[in-house]
Tab-separated table of C-alpha atoms and ligand atoms in Angstrom:
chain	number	residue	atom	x	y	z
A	78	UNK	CA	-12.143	6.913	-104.255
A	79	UNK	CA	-8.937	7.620	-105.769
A	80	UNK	CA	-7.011	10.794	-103.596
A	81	UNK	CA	-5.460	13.535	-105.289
A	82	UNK	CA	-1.314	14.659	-104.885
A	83	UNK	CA	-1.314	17.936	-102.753
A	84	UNK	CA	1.947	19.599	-101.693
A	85	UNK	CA	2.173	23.158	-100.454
A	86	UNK	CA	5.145	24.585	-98.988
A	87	UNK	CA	3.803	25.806	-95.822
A	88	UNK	CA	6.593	27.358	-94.134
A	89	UNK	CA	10.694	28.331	-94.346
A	90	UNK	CA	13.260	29.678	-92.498
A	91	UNK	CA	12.930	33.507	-92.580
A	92	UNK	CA	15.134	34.987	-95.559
A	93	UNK	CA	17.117	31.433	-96.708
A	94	UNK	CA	19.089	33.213	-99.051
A	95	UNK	CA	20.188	35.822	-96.912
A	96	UNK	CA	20.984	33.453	-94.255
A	97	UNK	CA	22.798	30.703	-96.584
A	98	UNK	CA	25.158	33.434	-97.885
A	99	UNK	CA	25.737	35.416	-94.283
A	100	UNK	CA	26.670	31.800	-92.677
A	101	UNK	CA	28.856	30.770	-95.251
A	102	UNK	CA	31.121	34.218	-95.319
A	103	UNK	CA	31.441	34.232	-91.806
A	104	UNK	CA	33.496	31.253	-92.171
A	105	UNK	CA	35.940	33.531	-93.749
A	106	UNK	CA	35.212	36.844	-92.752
A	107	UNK	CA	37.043	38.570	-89.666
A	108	UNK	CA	34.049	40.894	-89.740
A	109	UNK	CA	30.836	40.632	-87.037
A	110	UNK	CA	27.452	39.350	-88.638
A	111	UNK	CA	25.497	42.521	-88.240
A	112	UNK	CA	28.177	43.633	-90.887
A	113	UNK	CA	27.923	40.848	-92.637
A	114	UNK	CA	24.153	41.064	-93.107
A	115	UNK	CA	24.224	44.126	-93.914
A	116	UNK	CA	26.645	44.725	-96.874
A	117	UNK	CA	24.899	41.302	-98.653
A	118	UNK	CA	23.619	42.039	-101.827
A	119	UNK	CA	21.629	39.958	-104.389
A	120	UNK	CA	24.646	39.322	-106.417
A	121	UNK	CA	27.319	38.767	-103.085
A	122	UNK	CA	24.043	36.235	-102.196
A	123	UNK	CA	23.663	34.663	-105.617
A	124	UNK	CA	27.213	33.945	-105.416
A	125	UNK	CA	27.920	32.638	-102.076
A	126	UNK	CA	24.931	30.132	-102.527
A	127	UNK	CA	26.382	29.078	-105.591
A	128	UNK	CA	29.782	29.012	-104.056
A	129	UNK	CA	28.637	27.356	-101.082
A	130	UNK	CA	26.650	24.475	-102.930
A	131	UNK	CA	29.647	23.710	-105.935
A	132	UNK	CA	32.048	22.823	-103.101
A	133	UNK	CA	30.039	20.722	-100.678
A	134	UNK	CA	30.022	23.106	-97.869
A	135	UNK	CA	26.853	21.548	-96.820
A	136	UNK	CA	26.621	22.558	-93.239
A	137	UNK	CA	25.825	26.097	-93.956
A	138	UNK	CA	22.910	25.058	-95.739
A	139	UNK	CA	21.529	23.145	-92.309
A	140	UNK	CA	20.218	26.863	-91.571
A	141	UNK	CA	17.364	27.039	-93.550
A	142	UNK	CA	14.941	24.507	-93.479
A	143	UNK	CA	11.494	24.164	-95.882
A	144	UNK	CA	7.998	22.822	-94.334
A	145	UNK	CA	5.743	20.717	-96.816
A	146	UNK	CA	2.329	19.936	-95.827
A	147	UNK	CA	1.810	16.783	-98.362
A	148	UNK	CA	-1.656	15.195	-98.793
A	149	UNK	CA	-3.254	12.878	-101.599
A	150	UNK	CA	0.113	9.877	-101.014
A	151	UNK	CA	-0.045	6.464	-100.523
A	152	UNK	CA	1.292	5.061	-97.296
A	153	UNK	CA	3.836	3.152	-99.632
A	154	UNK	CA	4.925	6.200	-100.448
A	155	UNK	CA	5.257	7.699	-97.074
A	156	UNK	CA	7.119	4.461	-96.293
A	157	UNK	CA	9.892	5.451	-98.574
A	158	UNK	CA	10.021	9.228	-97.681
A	159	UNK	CA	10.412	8.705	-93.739
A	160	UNK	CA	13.481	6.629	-94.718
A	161	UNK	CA	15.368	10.119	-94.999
A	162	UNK	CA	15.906	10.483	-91.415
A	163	UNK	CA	17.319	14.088	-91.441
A	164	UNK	CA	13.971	15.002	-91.367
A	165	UNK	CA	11.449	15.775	-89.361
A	166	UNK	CA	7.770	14.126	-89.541
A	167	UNK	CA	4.225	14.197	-88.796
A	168	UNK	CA	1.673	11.555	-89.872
A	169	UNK	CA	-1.956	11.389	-89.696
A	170	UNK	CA	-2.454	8.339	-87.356
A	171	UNK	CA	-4.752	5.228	-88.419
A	172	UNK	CA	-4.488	4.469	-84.666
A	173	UNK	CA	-6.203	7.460	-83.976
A	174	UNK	CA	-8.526	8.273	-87.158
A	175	UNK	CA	-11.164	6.505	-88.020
A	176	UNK	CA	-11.188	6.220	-92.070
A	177	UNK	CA	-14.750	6.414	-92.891
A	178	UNK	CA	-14.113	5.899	-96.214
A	179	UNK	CA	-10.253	6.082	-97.604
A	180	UNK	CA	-9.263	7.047	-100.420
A	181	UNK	CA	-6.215	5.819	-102.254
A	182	UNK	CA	-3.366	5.992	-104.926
A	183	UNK	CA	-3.782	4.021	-108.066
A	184	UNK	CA	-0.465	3.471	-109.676
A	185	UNK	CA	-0.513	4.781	-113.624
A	186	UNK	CA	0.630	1.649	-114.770
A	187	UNK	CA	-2.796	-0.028	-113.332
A	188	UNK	CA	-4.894	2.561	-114.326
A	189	UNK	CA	-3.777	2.320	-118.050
A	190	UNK	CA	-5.158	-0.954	-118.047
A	191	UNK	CA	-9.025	-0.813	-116.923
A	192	UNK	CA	-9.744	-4.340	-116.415
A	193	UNK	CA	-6.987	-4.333	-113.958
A	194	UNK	CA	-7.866	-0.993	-112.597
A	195	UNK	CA	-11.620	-2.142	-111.613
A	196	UNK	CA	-10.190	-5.027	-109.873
A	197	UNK	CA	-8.278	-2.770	-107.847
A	198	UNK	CA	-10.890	-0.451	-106.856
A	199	UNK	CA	-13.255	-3.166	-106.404
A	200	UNK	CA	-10.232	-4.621	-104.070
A	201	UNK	CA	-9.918	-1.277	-102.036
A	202	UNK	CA	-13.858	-1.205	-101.275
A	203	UNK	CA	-14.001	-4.499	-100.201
A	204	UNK	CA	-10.944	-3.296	-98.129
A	205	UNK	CA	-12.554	-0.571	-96.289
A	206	UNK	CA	-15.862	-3.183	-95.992
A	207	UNK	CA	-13.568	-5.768	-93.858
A	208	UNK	CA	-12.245	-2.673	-91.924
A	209	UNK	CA	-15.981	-1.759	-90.943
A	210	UNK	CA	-16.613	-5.120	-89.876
A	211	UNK	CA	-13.825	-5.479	-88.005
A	212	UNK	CA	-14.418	-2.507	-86.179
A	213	UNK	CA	-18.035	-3.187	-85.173
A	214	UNK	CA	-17.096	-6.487	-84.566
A	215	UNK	CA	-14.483	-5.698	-82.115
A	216	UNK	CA	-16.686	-2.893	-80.444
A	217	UNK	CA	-18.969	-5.282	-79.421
A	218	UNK	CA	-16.838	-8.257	-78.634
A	219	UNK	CA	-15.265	-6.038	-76.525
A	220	UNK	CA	-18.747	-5.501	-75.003
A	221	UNK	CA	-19.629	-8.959	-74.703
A	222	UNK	CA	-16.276	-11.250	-74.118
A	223	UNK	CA	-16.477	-10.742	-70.324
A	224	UNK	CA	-13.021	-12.807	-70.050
A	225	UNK	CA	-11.156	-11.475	-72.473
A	226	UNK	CA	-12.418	-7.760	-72.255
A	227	UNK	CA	-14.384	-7.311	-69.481
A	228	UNK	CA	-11.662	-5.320	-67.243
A	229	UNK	CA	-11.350	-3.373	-69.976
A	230	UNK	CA	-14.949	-2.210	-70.026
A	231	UNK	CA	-14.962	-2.114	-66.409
A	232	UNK	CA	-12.242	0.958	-66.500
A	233	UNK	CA	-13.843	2.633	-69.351
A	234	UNK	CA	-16.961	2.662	-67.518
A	235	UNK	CA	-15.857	4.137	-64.710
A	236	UNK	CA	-13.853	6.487	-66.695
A	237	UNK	CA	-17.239	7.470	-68.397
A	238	UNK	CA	-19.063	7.696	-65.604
A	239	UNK	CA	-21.335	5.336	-66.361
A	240	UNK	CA	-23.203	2.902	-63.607
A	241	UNK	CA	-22.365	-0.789	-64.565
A	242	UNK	CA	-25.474	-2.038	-63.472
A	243	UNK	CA	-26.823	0.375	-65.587
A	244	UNK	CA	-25.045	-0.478	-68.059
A	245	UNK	CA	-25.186	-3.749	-67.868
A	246	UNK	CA	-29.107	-3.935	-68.019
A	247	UNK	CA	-29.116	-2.020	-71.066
A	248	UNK	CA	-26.780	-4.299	-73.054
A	249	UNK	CA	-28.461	-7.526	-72.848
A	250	UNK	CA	-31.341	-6.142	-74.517
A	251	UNK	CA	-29.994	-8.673	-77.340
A	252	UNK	CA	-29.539	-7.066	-80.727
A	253	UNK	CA	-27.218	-7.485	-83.923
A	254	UNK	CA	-23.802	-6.634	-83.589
A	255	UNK	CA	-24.428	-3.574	-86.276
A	256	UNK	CA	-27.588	-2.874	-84.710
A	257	UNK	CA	-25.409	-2.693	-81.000
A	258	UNK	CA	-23.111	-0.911	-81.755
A	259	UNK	CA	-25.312	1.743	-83.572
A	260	UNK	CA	-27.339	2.234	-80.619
A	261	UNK	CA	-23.858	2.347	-78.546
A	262	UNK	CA	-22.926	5.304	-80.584
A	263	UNK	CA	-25.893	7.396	-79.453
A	264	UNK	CA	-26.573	6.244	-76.175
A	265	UNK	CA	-23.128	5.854	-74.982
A	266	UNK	CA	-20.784	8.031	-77.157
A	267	UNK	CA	-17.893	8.361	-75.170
A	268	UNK	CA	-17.478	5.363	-74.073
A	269	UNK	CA	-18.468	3.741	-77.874
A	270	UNK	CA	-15.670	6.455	-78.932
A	271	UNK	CA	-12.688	4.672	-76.737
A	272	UNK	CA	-13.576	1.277	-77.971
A	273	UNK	CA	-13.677	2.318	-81.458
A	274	UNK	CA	-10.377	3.699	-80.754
A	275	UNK	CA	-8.764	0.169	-79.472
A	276	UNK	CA	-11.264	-1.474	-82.540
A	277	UNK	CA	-9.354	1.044	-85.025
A	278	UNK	CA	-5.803	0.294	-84.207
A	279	UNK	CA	-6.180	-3.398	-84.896
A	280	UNK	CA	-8.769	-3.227	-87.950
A	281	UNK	CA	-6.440	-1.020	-89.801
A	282	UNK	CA	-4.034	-3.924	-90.425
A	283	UNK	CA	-6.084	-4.455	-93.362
A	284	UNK	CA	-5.418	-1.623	-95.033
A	285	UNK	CA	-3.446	-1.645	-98.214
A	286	UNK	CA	-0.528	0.403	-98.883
A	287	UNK	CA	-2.612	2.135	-101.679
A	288	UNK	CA	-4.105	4.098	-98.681
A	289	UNK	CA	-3.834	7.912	-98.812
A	290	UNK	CA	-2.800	9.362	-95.848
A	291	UNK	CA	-1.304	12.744	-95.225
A	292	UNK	CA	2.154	13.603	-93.729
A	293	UNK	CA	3.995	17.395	-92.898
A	294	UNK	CA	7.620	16.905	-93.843
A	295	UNK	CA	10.505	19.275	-92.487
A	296	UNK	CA	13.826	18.941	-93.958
A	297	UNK	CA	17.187	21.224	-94.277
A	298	UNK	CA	18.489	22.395	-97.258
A	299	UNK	CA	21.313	19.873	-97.097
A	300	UNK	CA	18.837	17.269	-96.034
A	301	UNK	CA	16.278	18.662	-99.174
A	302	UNK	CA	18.865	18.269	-101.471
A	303	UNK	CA	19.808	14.890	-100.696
A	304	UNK	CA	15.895	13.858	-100.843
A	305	UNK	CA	15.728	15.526	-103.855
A	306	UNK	CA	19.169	13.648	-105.772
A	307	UNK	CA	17.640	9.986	-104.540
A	308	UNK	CA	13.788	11.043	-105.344
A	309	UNK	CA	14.000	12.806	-108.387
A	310	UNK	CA	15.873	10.371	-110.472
A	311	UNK	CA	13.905	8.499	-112.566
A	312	UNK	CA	14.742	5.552	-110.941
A	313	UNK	CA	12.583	6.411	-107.705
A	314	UNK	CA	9.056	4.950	-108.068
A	315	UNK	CA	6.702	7.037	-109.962
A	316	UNK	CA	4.251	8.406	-107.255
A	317	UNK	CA	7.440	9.381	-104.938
A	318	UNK	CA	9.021	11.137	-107.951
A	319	UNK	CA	6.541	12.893	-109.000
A	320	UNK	CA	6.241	14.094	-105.282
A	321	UNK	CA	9.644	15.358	-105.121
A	322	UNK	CA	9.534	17.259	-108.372
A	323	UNK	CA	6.061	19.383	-106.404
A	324	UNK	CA	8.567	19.897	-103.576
A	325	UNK	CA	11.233	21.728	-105.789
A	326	UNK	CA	8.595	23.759	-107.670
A	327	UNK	CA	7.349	24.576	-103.945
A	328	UNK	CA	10.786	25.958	-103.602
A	329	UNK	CA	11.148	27.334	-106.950
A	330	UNK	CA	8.223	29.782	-106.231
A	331	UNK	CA	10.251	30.981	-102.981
A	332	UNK	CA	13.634	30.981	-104.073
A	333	UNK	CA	14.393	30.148	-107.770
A	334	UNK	CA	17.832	30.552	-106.510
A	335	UNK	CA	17.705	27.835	-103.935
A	336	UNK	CA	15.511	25.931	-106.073
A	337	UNK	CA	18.383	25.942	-109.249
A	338	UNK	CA	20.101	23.833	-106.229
A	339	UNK	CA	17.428	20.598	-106.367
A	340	UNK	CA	16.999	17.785	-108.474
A	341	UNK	CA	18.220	14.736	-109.748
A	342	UNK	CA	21.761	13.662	-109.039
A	343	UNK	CA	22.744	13.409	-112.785
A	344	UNK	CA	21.749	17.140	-113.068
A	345	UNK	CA	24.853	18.200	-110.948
A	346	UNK	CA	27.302	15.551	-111.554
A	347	UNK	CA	27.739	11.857	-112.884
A	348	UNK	CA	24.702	9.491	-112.408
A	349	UNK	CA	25.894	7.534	-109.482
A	350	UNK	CA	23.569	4.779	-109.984
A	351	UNK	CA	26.124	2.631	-112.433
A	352	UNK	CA	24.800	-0.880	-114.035
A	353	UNK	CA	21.057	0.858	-112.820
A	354	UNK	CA	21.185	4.175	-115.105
A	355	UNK	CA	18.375	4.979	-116.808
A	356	UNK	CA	19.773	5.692	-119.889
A	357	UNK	CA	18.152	9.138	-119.952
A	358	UNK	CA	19.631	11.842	-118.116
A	359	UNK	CA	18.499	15.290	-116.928
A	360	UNK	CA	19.118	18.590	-118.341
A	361	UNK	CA	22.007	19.847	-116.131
A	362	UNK	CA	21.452	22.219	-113.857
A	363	UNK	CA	24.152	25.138	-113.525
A	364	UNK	CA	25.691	26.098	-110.211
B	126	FAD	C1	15.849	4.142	-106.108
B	126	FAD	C2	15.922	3.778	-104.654
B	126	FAD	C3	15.801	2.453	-104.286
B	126	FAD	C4	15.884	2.087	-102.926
B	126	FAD	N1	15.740	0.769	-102.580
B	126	FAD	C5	15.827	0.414	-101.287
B	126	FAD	C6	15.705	-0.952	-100.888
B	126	FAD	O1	15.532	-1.833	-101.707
B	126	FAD	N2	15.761	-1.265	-99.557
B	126	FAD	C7	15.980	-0.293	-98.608
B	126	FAD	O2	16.073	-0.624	-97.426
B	126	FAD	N3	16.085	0.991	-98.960
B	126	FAD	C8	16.016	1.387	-100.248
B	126	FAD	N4	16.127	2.707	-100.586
B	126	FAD	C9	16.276	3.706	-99.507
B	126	FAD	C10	17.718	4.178	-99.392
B	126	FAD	O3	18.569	3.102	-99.064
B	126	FAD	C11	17.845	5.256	-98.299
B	126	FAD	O4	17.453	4.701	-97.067
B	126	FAD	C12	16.988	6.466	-98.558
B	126	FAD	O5	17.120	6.879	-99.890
B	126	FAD	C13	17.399	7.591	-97.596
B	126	FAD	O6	18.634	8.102	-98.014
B	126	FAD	P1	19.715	8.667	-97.000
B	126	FAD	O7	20.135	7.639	-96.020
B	126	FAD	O8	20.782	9.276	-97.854
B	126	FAD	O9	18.887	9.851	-96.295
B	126	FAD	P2	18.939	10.328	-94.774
B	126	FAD	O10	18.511	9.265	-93.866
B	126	FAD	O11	18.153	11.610	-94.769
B	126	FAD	O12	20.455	10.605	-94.517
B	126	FAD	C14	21.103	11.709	-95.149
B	126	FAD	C15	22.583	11.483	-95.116
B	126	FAD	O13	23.032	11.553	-93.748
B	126	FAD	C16	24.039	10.592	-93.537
B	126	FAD	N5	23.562	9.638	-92.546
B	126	FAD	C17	22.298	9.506	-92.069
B	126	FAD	N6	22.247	8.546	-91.141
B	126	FAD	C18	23.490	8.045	-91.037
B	126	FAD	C19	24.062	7.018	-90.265
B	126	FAD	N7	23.348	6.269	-89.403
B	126	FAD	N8	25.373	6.775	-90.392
B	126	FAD	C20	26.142	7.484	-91.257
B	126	FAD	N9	25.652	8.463	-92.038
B	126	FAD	C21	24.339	8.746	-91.931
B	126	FAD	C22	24.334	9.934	-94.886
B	126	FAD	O14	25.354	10.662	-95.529
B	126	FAD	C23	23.039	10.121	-95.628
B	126	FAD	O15	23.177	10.116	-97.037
B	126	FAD	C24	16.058	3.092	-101.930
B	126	FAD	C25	16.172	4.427	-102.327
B	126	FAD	C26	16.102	4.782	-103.658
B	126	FAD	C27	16.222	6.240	-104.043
C-alpha cells in the first residue's frame, strides 16, 4: 500500500529564540547572562537572530536544536537525509521488525503514468511475497539443516528452555514448510520469535528502496539550516524536498522567526549550484 509523508516536530530546545539572541550578545557583552536574559526583548531578540544569521556566526545557533519524528519516507530517502552527519538519528530497524506488509513511496512521476504505476505496485507485492518466503523458508531450514544450523538451534533451545528430545520428537512429525513453521509459532513462540529474527535480517535484502520506513531526526539550527539550503532547492529529489519544506513549516509554527532563517540556498544568497541551476529561483527570504 502506498505510505503517507508524516512530519511532526516533536521537540526543541526550551525558548530558541531567547537562547540564540542571549548566546550571541554574550560574545560582546561584559555583562553576566542572568542580565543578559533578562533585559532581552522581542525586538533586542528579533534582531540579534537576524544579526547573528546575516553574518555567519553559526556557532551560536548550535544551541538550539529541533526534533522531527518523520514517518510515511522511502528508505531512498532516508539514505540521502542520514548523509547530513551533524545530526542525530534513529531508524526503525528491518533487522529487528518484521514488515508484515510494507508500505511504500511511489514517486509522482510513476504514478502519473498508470500503466507504469500498476507495474510498480504489482512489483512491491511480489516484493513483500519473496520476503515471506524467505522468511519461512529460513525458519525452517534453520530447523532442519542440522550442519549448517544445528548449533544454532541447540543454543536457542536451551535459551528457551526447551528439552531437545522434546523437541526433537515433535519436529519430525513431517509437514510443509508453511504448515511448520505455523505450528512453530504457536507451539514454540519464543523460540519461532529468535529465528524469525535471524530469518528477517537476511530476507529483507529484498526489499526495495520504495520501502517506507520511519526515522526521528535531531539537528541544530546551524546543522537545520544547512539541511534545509541542500534539500530545499529544487534540485534535491522530489520526495526529500518536499520533506524538508514539512520540516520548516514544523518550525514556522514554533518560531516564524527562526523559521524566516530556512530554505533554499538561492533564497539568501546566489544559487551556488552553477552549470546545475534550475533556472527558477525562490522568493528571497529577508534577514
Ligand atoms: C542535489 C544533491 C545531489 C547530491 N548528489 C550526491 C551524489 O551524487 N553522491 C554523493 O555521494 N552525495 C550526493 N549528495 C550529498 C552531498 O554530497 C552531501 O553529502 C549532503 O548534502 C550532506 O551535506 P553536508 O556534508 O553539507 O552535511 P553535513 O554532513 O551535515 O555537514 C555539515 C557541514 O559540516 C562540515 N563538515 C561535516 N563533516 C565534515 C568533514 N568530515 N570535514 C570537513 N567539514 C565537514 C561541512 O561544512 C558541511 O557542509 C547530494 C546532495 C544534494 C543536495
Amino acid at each position: 500500500m502506498e505510505t503517507k509523508l508524516k512530519v511532526k516536530l516533536i521537540s526543541h530546545t526550551m525558548n530558541p529564540e531567547l537562547v540564540i539572541a542571549t548566546a550571541g550578545k554574550l560574545c560582546y557583552s561584559p555583562s553576566n547572562i542572568d542580565d543578559l536574559m533578562e533585559k532581552q526583548t522581542p525586538e533586542s531578540i528579533e534582531r540579534f537572530v537576524n544579526m547573528i544569521t546575516s553574518i555567519g556566526h553559526g556557532s551560536v545557533l548550535e544551541h538550539t536544536s529541533f526534533t522531527f519524528a518523520i514517518e510515511g519516507v522511502s528508505r531512498s530517502l532516508t539514505h540521502q537525509l542520514v548523509r547530513h552527519r551533524i545530526a542525530s538519528y534513529s531508524q526503525q530497524s528491518q533487522r529487528y521488525v518484521k514488515e508484515t506488509q510494507f508500505e511504500y513511496v511511489i514517486p509522482q512521476d510513476i504514478k502519473n503514468n498508470p500503466i507504469l504505476e500498476q507495474s510498480y505496485k504489482n512489483h512491491m507485492e511480489d516484493g513483500q511475497r519473496l520476503y515471506d518466503d524467505i522468511v519461512d523458508k529460513l525458519i525452517y531450514d534453520y530447523v532442519y539443516n542440522k550442519e549448517q544450523y544445528g548449533k544454532l538451534v541447540d543454543i536457542q533451545l536451551k535459551k528457551c528452555n526447551i528439552d531437545k528430545d522434546e523437541f526433537e520428537a515433535w519436529k519430525n512429525v513431517n509437514e510443509s514448510c508453511e504448515k511448520f513453521v505455523e505450528s512453530l509459532r504457536t507451539s514454540y513462540k519464543k523460540l519461532c520469535s529468535t529465528l524469525e529474527k535471524k530469518a528477517i535480517e537476511n530476507a529483507r535484502y529484498i526489499f526495495p528502496n520504495a520501502c517506507e520506513t520511519k526515522i526521528i531526526c535531531t539537528m541544530n539550527l546551524r546543522s537545520l539550516i544547512n539541511f534545509c539550503h541542500h534539500r530545499c532547492c529544487r534540485r534535491a529529489q522530489e520526495e526529500i524536498n518536499k520533506l524538508a519544506w514539512t520540516m520548516v513549516e514544523e518550525v514556522e509554527k514554533e518560531s516564524p522567526l527562526l523559521g524566516k532563517t530556512l530554505g533554499a540556498s538561492c533564497q539568501f544568497g546566489p544559487c551556488p549550484e552553477g552549470s546545475m541551476c534550475c533556472m527558477m529561483p525562490y522568493e528571497k527570504k529577508n534577514k
